[in-house]
XYZ file of C-alpha atoms in Angstrom:
281
model
C 35.114 30.328 -10.812
C 35.427 27.887 -7.973
C 32.295 28.967 -6.528
C 30.377 28.082 -9.627
C 32.325 24.764 -10.190
C 31.304 23.825 -6.818
C 27.681 24.841 -7.131
C 27.644 22.974 -10.595
C 28.911 19.643 -8.749
C 26.411 20.154 -6.022
C 23.598 20.095 -8.673
C 24.736 17.315 -10.369
C 25.252 15.325 -7.157
C 21.610 16.214 -6.202
C 20.296 15.347 -9.741
C 21.809 11.728 -9.352
C 20.702 11.328 -5.836
C 16.886 12.510 -6.848
C 17.290 10.223 -10.272
C 18.193 7.252 -7.830
C 15.434 7.829 -5.264
C 12.754 8.171 -8.011
C 13.776 5.233 -10.232
C 15.761 2.741 -8.697
C 13.385 0.028 -7.500
C 14.104 -2.077 -4.602
C 12.505 -4.989 -2.435
C 12.136 -4.894 1.153
C 11.453 -8.126 2.960
C 9.555 -8.550 6.144
C 8.679 -11.519 8.448
C 5.345 -11.592 10.222
C 4.972 -14.421 12.840
C 1.523 -15.131 14.542
C 0.169 -18.238 16.268
C -3.244 -17.462 14.546
C -1.787 -18.238 11.187
C -2.975 -21.374 9.745
C -0.589 -24.369 8.981
C -0.898 -24.052 5.443
C 0.075 -20.520 5.314
C 3.217 -20.947 7.397
C 5.761 -19.533 4.890
C 2.888 -17.836 2.559
C 4.874 -15.140 0.513
C 2.923 -11.802 -0.009
C 3.768 -9.272 -2.321
C 2.363 -5.526 -1.272
C 2.222 -3.046 -3.661
C 1.113 0.692 -3.099
C 1.073 4.068 -4.677
C 2.404 3.414 -8.343
C 0.705 6.463 -9.698
C 0.935 5.026 -13.142
C 4.554 5.052 -13.009
C 6.282 2.519 -15.409
C 9.488 1.029 -15.213
C 11.024 -0.198 -18.718
C 8.998 -1.010 -21.802
C 5.432 -2.273 -20.750
C 6.746 -2.095 -17.185
C 8.976 -5.374 -17.650
C 11.445 -4.288 -14.805
C 8.875 -4.019 -12.475
C 7.110 -6.837 -13.191
C 10.513 -9.092 -13.298
C 11.105 -8.122 -9.443
C 7.632 -9.600 -8.741
C 8.272 -12.756 -10.897
C 11.419 -13.143 -8.913
C 9.685 -13.170 -5.610
C 7.135 -15.659 -6.922
C 4.274 -14.661 -4.426
C 1.405 -16.757 -3.400
C -0.766 -13.584 -3.345
C -0.487 -9.762 -4.089
C -2.053 -6.861 -1.962
C -2.535 -3.596 -3.597
C -3.090 -0.784 -1.210
C -4.795 1.844 -3.609
C -3.497 4.363 -5.979
C -1.965 1.842 -8.612
C -3.508 4.279 -11.198
C -2.942 8.095 -10.902
C -6.037 10.353 -11.127
C -4.565 12.093 -14.069
C -4.293 8.953 -15.912
C -6.215 9.350 -19.245
C -5.648 6.087 -20.990
C -7.222 3.957 -18.222
C -7.852 0.430 -20.061
C -4.404 0.882 -21.861
C -2.543 1.230 -18.404
C -4.894 -1.916 -16.619
C -3.772 -3.948 -20.024
C -0.095 -3.545 -18.873
C -1.136 -5.542 -15.619
C -3.067 -8.091 -17.383
C -0.140 -11.073 -17.166
C 0.393 -9.919 -13.748
C -3.433 -10.386 -12.804
C -3.399 -13.861 -14.447
C -0.491 -15.419 -12.815
C -1.236 -14.470 -8.997
C -4.698 -13.899 -7.045
C -4.903 -10.238 -5.989
C -6.651 -8.307 -3.429
C -7.187 -4.618 -4.088
C -8.427 -1.617 -1.709
C -8.994 1.668 -2.715
C -7.262 5.025 -2.319
C -7.708 8.609 -2.545
C -6.307 8.998 -6.389
C -9.169 6.422 -7.335
C -11.570 8.678 -5.583
C -10.645 11.483 -7.720
C -10.820 9.852 -11.214
C -14.378 10.984 -11.345
C -17.632 8.806 -10.936
C -17.673 7.570 -14.850
C -13.655 6.694 -14.817
C -13.689 5.048 -11.316
C -16.355 2.852 -12.317
C -14.550 2.124 -15.378
C -11.302 1.316 -13.644
C -12.907 -1.012 -11.145
C -14.913 -2.978 -13.653
C -11.712 -3.381 -15.937
C -9.978 -4.621 -12.695
C -12.898 -7.166 -11.900
C -12.964 -8.165 -15.450
C -9.468 -9.457 -15.118
C -9.821 -11.223 -11.870
C -8.797 -8.759 -9.182
C -10.340 -9.035 -6.022
C -11.562 -5.558 -5.271
C -12.523 -5.230 -1.977
C -14.320 -1.462 -1.538
C -15.609 -1.883 2.192
C -16.058 -5.362 3.624
C -14.150 -8.752 3.628
C -13.541 -11.821 1.743
C -11.118 -14.977 2.352
C -8.068 -16.136 0.763
C -8.133 -19.856 0.877
C -5.368 -22.490 0.602
C -5.377 -26.392 1.078
C -8.959 -26.150 3.262
C -7.702 -23.377 5.455
C -8.152 -19.564 5.139
C -7.302 -15.922 6.269
C -9.592 -13.183 6.199
C -8.918 -10.281 3.794
C -10.716 -7.003 5.287
C -10.489 -3.717 3.414
C -11.746 -0.024 3.897
C -11.887 2.567 0.994
C -10.213 5.893 1.397
C -12.957 7.726 3.188
C -13.534 5.204 5.787
C -9.826 4.787 6.563
C -8.631 8.467 6.295
C -7.859 10.215 9.784
C -10.541 12.337 11.216
C -9.760 15.815 11.452
C -10.232 16.162 15.480
C -8.753 13.226 17.235
C -10.824 13.556 20.395
C -11.610 10.190 22.479
C -15.135 10.604 21.931
C -14.512 10.926 17.993
C -11.989 8.094 17.916
C -14.352 5.698 19.651
C -17.431 6.921 16.929
C -15.068 6.110 14.186
C -13.813 3.084 15.581
C -17.279 1.490 15.696
C -18.205 3.077 12.453
C -15.188 1.106 10.975
C -16.147 -2.060 12.827
C -19.755 -1.961 11.280
C -17.998 -1.491 8.102
C -15.938 -4.648 8.256
C -19.070 -6.760 9.625
C -17.703 -7.909 13.088
C -14.490 -9.261 12.830
C -13.718 -12.825 14.173
C -10.838 -12.784 16.230
C -10.220 -16.749 16.083
C -9.081 -16.206 12.364
C -5.994 -14.460 11.048
C -7.421 -11.120 9.805
C -5.578 -8.668 7.193
C -6.453 -5.284 6.648
C -5.891 -3.396 3.798
C -6.186 0.386 4.575
C -4.666 3.240 2.381
C -4.296 5.750 5.085
C -1.674 4.417 7.767
C -1.973 7.330 10.163
C -4.982 5.505 11.491
C -2.999 2.690 12.782
C -3.776 3.384 16.380
C -7.711 3.230 15.505
C -7.013 0.116 13.216
C -5.400 -1.683 16.119
C -8.933 -1.296 17.767
C -10.552 -3.558 15.284
C -8.873 -6.628 16.336
C -7.016 -7.404 13.153
C -3.468 -8.944 13.077
C -1.787 -7.596 10.035
C -2.579 -4.180 8.287
C -1.105 -3.065 4.837
C -0.881 0.826 4.084
C 0.686 3.068 1.951
C -0.377 6.907 1.037
C 2.611 8.664 2.769
C 4.905 7.303 0.031
C 7.666 7.123 3.082
C 7.888 10.587 3.005
C 9.128 13.255 0.171
C 12.414 13.491 2.278
C 13.622 10.625 4.379
C 16.547 10.496 6.541
C 17.037 6.671 7.707
C 14.263 5.839 9.942
C 12.963 9.461 10.159
C 10.315 10.700 7.710
C 11.144 14.742 7.226
C 8.196 15.605 5.114
C 5.367 13.693 3.831
C 3.172 14.289 0.737
C 0.420 15.796 2.654
C 2.889 18.409 3.456
C 2.961 16.931 7.073
C 6.257 17.295 9.044
C 7.340 13.642 10.602
C 4.371 11.820 10.118
C 3.941 8.571 12.353
C 3.960 5.080 10.861
C 5.172 6.517 7.608
C 7.105 3.602 6.633
C 8.148 0.012 7.672
C 6.944 -2.354 10.199
C 5.455 -1.154 13.416
C 3.476 -3.104 16.251
C 1.114 -1.970 18.595
C 0.200 -4.856 21.098
C -0.977 -7.814 18.989
C -1.435 -5.712 15.728
C 1.486 -5.264 13.046
C 1.293 -2.531 10.177
C 3.741 -2.475 7.005
C 3.559 0.654 5.304
C 5.120 0.718 1.876
C 7.210 3.749 0.697
C 5.007 3.202 -2.711
C 6.199 3.404 -6.305
C 5.474 6.568 -7.815
C 4.831 9.846 -6.858
C 1.774 12.396 -7.085
C 1.340 15.859 -6.507
C 4.838 16.914 -5.499
C 6.937 14.480 -7.819
C 10.056 14.380 -5.813
C 11.700 11.700 -3.596
C 14.802 11.852 -1.642
C 16.672 9.095 -0.022
C 13.409 7.052 -0.427
C 13.598 4.723 -3.442
C 10.363 3.115 -4.886
C 9.863 -0.402 -3.314
C 7.942 -3.559 -3.528
C 7.332 -5.269 -0.301
C 7.431 -8.996 0.218
C 6.194 -10.489 3.523
C 6.598 -14.028 4.647
C 3.867 -15.527 7.290
C 5.295 -17.778 9.808
C 3.400 -19.389 12.569
Protein backbone atom coordinates (compact mmCIF):
# COMPACT_ATOMS: atom_id res chain seq x y z
CA UNK A 1 0.00 0.00 0.00
CA UNK A 2 2.86 2.39 0.88
CA UNK A 3 4.59 1.61 -2.42
CA UNK A 4 1.40 2.31 -4.39
CA UNK A 5 0.87 5.59 -2.50
CA UNK A 6 4.45 6.72 -3.22
CA UNK A 7 4.05 5.75 -6.87
CA UNK A 8 0.85 7.82 -7.15
CA UNK A 9 2.59 10.81 -5.49
CA UNK A 10 5.54 10.54 -7.92
CA UNK A 11 3.18 10.36 -10.90
CA UNK A 12 1.30 13.47 -9.67
CA UNK A 13 4.58 15.36 -9.16
CA UNK A 14 5.78 14.34 -12.64
CA UNK A 15 2.49 15.50 -14.23
CA UNK A 16 2.71 18.85 -12.40
CA UNK A 17 6.32 19.34 -13.58
CA UNK A 18 5.43 18.44 -17.17
CA UNK A 19 2.44 20.81 -17.07
CA UNK A 20 4.61 23.68 -15.79
CA UNK A 21 7.36 22.88 -18.33
CA UNK A 22 4.88 22.92 -21.21
CA UNK A 23 2.42 25.68 -20.29
CA UNK A 24 4.03 28.30 -18.00
CA UNK A 25 5.32 30.96 -20.38
CA UNK A 26 8.40 32.93 -19.35
CA UNK A 27 10.33 35.95 -20.69
CA UNK A 28 14.12 35.65 -20.92
CA UNK A 29 16.16 38.85 -21.29
CA UNK A 30 19.60 39.39 -22.82
CA UNK A 31 21.74 42.44 -23.53
CA UNK A 32 23.90 42.40 -26.67
CA UNK A 33 26.70 44.99 -26.90
CA UNK A 34 28.43 45.89 -30.14
CA UNK A 35 30.17 49.07 -31.32
CA UNK A 36 28.66 48.65 -34.80
CA UNK A 37 25.15 49.24 -33.48
CA UNK A 38 24.00 52.65 -34.82
CA UNK A 39 23.33 55.39 -32.27
CA UNK A 40 19.58 55.43 -32.87
CA UNK A 41 19.51 51.65 -32.22
CA UNK A 42 21.16 51.98 -28.80
CA UNK A 43 18.59 50.51 -26.41
CA UNK A 44 16.53 48.92 -29.22
CA UNK A 45 14.19 46.27 -27.85
CA UNK A 46 13.82 43.04 -29.85
CA UNK A 47 11.40 40.21 -29.19
CA UNK A 48 12.45 36.84 -30.57
CA UNK A 49 9.81 34.14 -31.11
CA UNK A 50 10.48 30.65 -32.41
CA UNK A 51 8.90 27.18 -32.64
CA UNK A 52 5.37 28.01 -31.54
CA UNK A 53 3.94 25.00 -33.39
CA UNK A 54 0.42 26.49 -33.39
CA UNK A 55 0.29 26.52 -29.58
CA UNK A 56 -2.25 28.90 -28.02
CA UNK A 57 -2.12 30.47 -24.55
CA UNK A 58 -5.65 31.40 -23.49
CA UNK A 59 -8.56 32.46 -25.68
CA UNK A 60 -7.26 33.90 -28.97
CA UNK A 61 -3.75 33.58 -27.53
CA UNK A 62 -4.29 36.63 -25.27
CA UNK A 63 -1.80 35.50 -22.58
CA UNK A 64 0.94 35.23 -25.17
CA UNK A 65 0.21 38.64 -26.71
CA UNK A 66 -0.10 40.21 -23.26
CA UNK A 67 3.50 39.30 -22.46
CA UNK A 68 4.73 40.71 -25.77
CA UNK A 69 2.78 43.94 -25.30
CA UNK A 70 4.23 44.33 -21.79
CA UNK A 71 7.70 44.25 -23.37
CA UNK A 72 6.51 46.63 -26.13
CA UNK A 73 9.35 45.80 -28.54
CA UNK A 74 10.63 47.96 -31.37
CA UNK A 75 10.78 44.92 -33.65
CA UNK A 76 9.94 41.20 -33.59
CA UNK A 77 12.06 38.45 -35.12
CA UNK A 78 10.38 35.09 -35.81
CA UNK A 79 12.74 32.23 -36.66
CA UNK A 80 10.31 29.69 -38.04
CA UNK A 81 7.64 27.21 -37.10
CA UNK A 82 5.09 29.63 -35.70
CA UNK A 83 2.69 27.26 -37.41
CA UNK A 84 2.83 23.47 -37.12
CA UNK A 85 2.86 21.31 -40.23
CA UNK A 86 -0.32 19.58 -38.97
CA UNK A 87 -2.26 22.87 -38.82
CA UNK A 88 -5.43 22.57 -40.94
CA UNK A 89 -6.92 26.04 -40.52
CA UNK A 90 -3.99 28.15 -41.73
CA UNK A 91 -6.03 31.29 -42.38
CA UNK A 92 -7.74 31.05 -38.98
CA UNK A 93 -4.43 30.66 -37.19
CA UNK A 94 -2.81 33.60 -39.00
CA UNK A 95 -5.88 35.73 -38.17
CA UNK A 96 -5.20 35.22 -34.46
CA UNK A 97 -1.92 37.11 -34.96
CA UNK A 98 -3.41 40.02 -36.91
CA UNK A 99 -3.27 42.56 -34.09
CA UNK A 100 0.35 41.66 -33.35
CA UNK A 101 1.24 42.01 -37.03
CA UNK A 102 -0.41 45.45 -37.14
CA UNK A 103 1.30 46.71 -34.01
CA UNK A 104 4.96 45.74 -34.59
CA UNK A 105 7.39 45.43 -37.51
CA UNK A 106 8.04 41.70 -37.93
CA UNK A 107 10.79 39.81 -39.78
CA UNK A 108 10.20 36.12 -40.41
CA UNK A 109 12.52 33.30 -41.52
CA UNK A 110 11.53 29.76 -42.49
CA UNK A 111 11.86 26.54 -40.45
CA UNK A 112 11.41 22.90 -41.38
CA UNK A 113 7.71 22.71 -40.44
CA UNK A 114 6.81 25.38 -43.00
CA UNK A 115 8.54 23.21 -45.58
CA UNK A 116 6.52 20.19 -44.41
CA UNK A 117 3.23 21.98 -45.08
CA UNK A 118 3.36 20.99 -48.73
CA UNK A 119 3.60 23.34 -51.71
CA UNK A 120 0.03 24.74 -51.72
CA UNK A 121 -0.28 25.20 -47.96
CA UNK A 122 3.21 26.72 -47.81
CA UNK A 123 2.33 29.25 -50.50
CA UNK A 124 -0.95 30.07 -48.75
CA UNK A 125 0.80 30.58 -45.42
CA UNK A 126 3.57 32.82 -46.79
CA UNK A 127 1.03 34.84 -48.81
CA UNK A 128 -1.10 35.40 -45.71
CA UNK A 129 1.92 36.55 -43.70
CA UNK A 130 2.95 39.01 -46.40
CA UNK A 131 -0.64 40.26 -46.80
CA UNK A 132 -0.54 41.11 -43.08
CA UNK A 133 2.64 43.15 -43.42
CA UNK A 134 5.13 40.53 -42.22
CA UNK A 135 8.59 40.79 -43.80
CA UNK A 136 9.19 37.19 -44.85
CA UNK A 137 12.82 36.61 -45.85
CA UNK A 138 13.30 33.23 -47.51
CA UNK A 139 16.94 33.64 -48.57
CA UNK A 140 18.54 37.06 -48.61
CA UNK A 141 18.40 40.31 -46.70
CA UNK A 142 16.57 43.54 -46.06
CA UNK A 143 16.99 46.54 -43.77
CA UNK A 144 15.31 47.70 -40.59
CA UNK A 145 15.52 51.49 -40.45
CA UNK A 146 15.27 53.96 -37.59
CA UNK A 147 15.97 57.71 -37.65
CA UNK A 148 17.91 57.57 -40.95
CA UNK A 149 20.09 54.71 -39.70
CA UNK A 150 19.73 51.01 -40.38
CA UNK A 151 20.73 47.48 -39.49
CA UNK A 152 20.74 44.63 -42.00
CA UNK A 153 18.45 41.64 -41.42
CA UNK A 154 19.65 38.49 -43.19
CA UNK A 155 17.84 35.16 -43.32
CA UNK A 156 18.38 31.64 -44.58
CA UNK A 157 15.55 29.18 -45.08
CA UNK A 158 15.85 25.81 -43.37
CA UNK A 159 17.33 23.88 -46.30
CA UNK A 160 20.11 26.45 -46.51
CA UNK A 161 20.83 26.55 -42.77
CA UNK A 162 20.44 22.91 -41.75
CA UNK A 163 23.60 21.10 -40.75
CA UNK A 164 25.38 19.06 -43.43
CA UNK A 165 25.54 15.36 -42.61
CA UNK A 166 29.33 15.10 -43.08
CA UNK A 167 31.23 17.95 -41.48
CA UNK A 168 34.61 17.63 -43.18
CA UNK A 169 36.65 20.83 -43.53
CA UNK A 170 36.11 20.73 -47.29
CA UNK A 171 32.35 20.32 -46.85
CA UNK A 172 32.24 23.19 -44.34
CA UNK A 173 34.13 25.55 -46.65
CA UNK A 174 31.88 24.69 -49.58
CA UNK A 175 28.79 25.17 -47.46
CA UNK A 176 29.97 28.51 -46.02
CA UNK A 177 30.60 29.83 -49.55
CA UNK A 178 27.16 28.62 -50.59
CA UNK A 179 25.51 30.51 -47.70
CA UNK A 180 27.55 33.64 -48.45
CA UNK A 181 26.19 33.64 -52.00
CA UNK A 182 22.64 33.29 -50.70
CA UNK A 183 23.18 36.34 -48.49
CA UNK A 184 24.78 38.32 -51.33
CA UNK A 185 28.03 39.62 -49.82
CA UNK A 186 27.53 40.94 -46.31
CA UNK A 187 28.96 44.40 -45.63
CA UNK A 188 31.01 44.04 -42.44
CA UNK A 189 30.78 47.78 -41.75
CA UNK A 190 27.06 47.33 -41.05
CA UNK A 191 25.49 45.67 -38.00
CA UNK A 192 24.26 42.35 -39.36
CA UNK A 193 21.54 40.15 -37.88
CA UNK A 194 21.00 36.61 -39.17
CA UNK A 195 17.72 34.72 -38.73
CA UNK A 196 18.52 31.02 -39.15
CA UNK A 197 16.34 28.29 -37.71
CA UNK A 198 19.00 25.68 -36.90
CA UNK A 199 21.58 26.73 -34.24
CA UNK A 200 23.84 23.72 -34.78
CA UNK A 201 25.46 25.56 -37.68
CA UNK A 202 26.64 28.41 -35.45
CA UNK A 203 30.33 27.74 -36.09
CA UNK A 204 29.64 28.20 -39.81
CA UNK A 205 27.38 31.23 -39.33
CA UNK A 206 30.30 32.92 -37.56
CA UNK A 207 32.26 32.68 -40.83
CA UNK A 208 29.55 34.70 -42.60
CA UNK A 209 30.67 37.87 -40.75
CA UNK A 210 27.32 38.44 -39.07
CA UNK A 211 27.14 40.03 -35.63
CA UNK A 212 24.02 38.55 -34.07
CA UNK A 213 22.21 35.28 -34.89
CA UNK A 214 18.70 34.27 -33.79
CA UNK A 215 17.82 30.55 -33.83
CA UNK A 216 15.46 27.98 -32.36
CA UNK A 217 14.70 24.48 -33.70
CA UNK A 218 16.13 22.48 -30.75
CA UNK A 219 13.39 23.71 -28.35
CA UNK A 220 16.03 23.99 -25.63
CA UNK A 221 15.77 20.21 -25.39
CA UNK A 222 13.06 17.74 -24.48
CA UNK A 223 14.77 17.41 -21.11
CA UNK A 224 17.00 20.11 -19.68
CA UNK A 225 18.98 20.34 -16.45
CA UNK A 226 20.20 23.91 -15.96
CA UNK A 227 22.64 24.65 -18.78
CA UNK A 228 22.70 21.07 -20.03
CA UNK A 229 20.35 19.85 -22.75
CA UNK A 230 20.08 16.11 -22.18
CA UNK A 231 18.07 15.28 -25.30
CA UNK A 232 16.85 17.37 -28.23
CA UNK A 233 13.67 16.81 -30.31
CA UNK A 234 16.01 15.58 -33.06
CA UNK A 235 16.78 12.64 -30.74
CA UNK A 236 20.32 13.90 -30.27
CA UNK A 237 22.05 13.81 -26.89
CA UNK A 238 23.79 16.93 -25.54
CA UNK A 239 23.38 19.14 -28.65
CA UNK A 240 25.66 22.17 -28.87
CA UNK A 241 24.20 25.72 -28.78
CA UNK A 242 20.81 24.32 -27.79
CA UNK A 243 19.79 27.32 -25.71
CA UNK A 244 20.66 30.81 -24.57
CA UNK A 245 23.45 33.20 -25.47
CA UNK A 246 26.76 31.97 -26.94
CA UNK A 247 29.61 33.84 -28.62
CA UNK A 248 32.39 32.89 -31.02
CA UNK A 249 34.86 35.70 -31.73
CA UNK A 250 32.66 38.68 -32.69
CA UNK A 251 29.45 36.75 -33.41
CA UNK A 252 26.74 36.10 -30.82
CA UNK A 253 23.89 33.61 -31.12
CA UNK A 254 20.63 33.72 -29.17
CA UNK A 255 18.85 30.34 -29.24
CA UNK A 256 15.27 30.27 -28.01
CA UNK A 257 13.76 27.27 -26.25
CA UNK A 258 10.65 28.00 -28.30
CA UNK A 259 7.00 27.88 -27.31
CA UNK A 260 5.36 24.64 -28.40
CA UNK A 261 6.29 21.05 -29.16
CA UNK A 262 6.28 18.98 -32.32
CA UNK A 263 6.87 15.27 -32.88
CA UNK A 264 7.47 14.45 -29.20
CA UNK A 265 5.10 16.75 -27.27
CA UNK A 266 7.06 16.83 -24.00
CA UNK A 267 9.20 19.41 -22.25
CA UNK A 268 10.80 18.85 -18.85
CA UNK A 269 12.53 21.61 -16.84
CA UNK A 270 12.40 23.76 -19.96
CA UNK A 271 9.53 26.23 -20.00
CA UNK A 272 8.26 27.88 -23.21
CA UNK A 273 9.78 31.31 -23.62
CA UNK A 274 9.59 34.67 -25.29
CA UNK A 275 13.08 36.16 -25.73
CA UNK A 276 13.77 39.86 -25.20
CA UNK A 277 17.05 41.28 -26.48
CA UNK A 278 18.26 44.84 -25.87
CA UNK A 279 20.95 46.23 -28.16
CA UNK A 280 23.66 48.42 -26.61
CA UNK A 281 26.51 50.32 -28.17
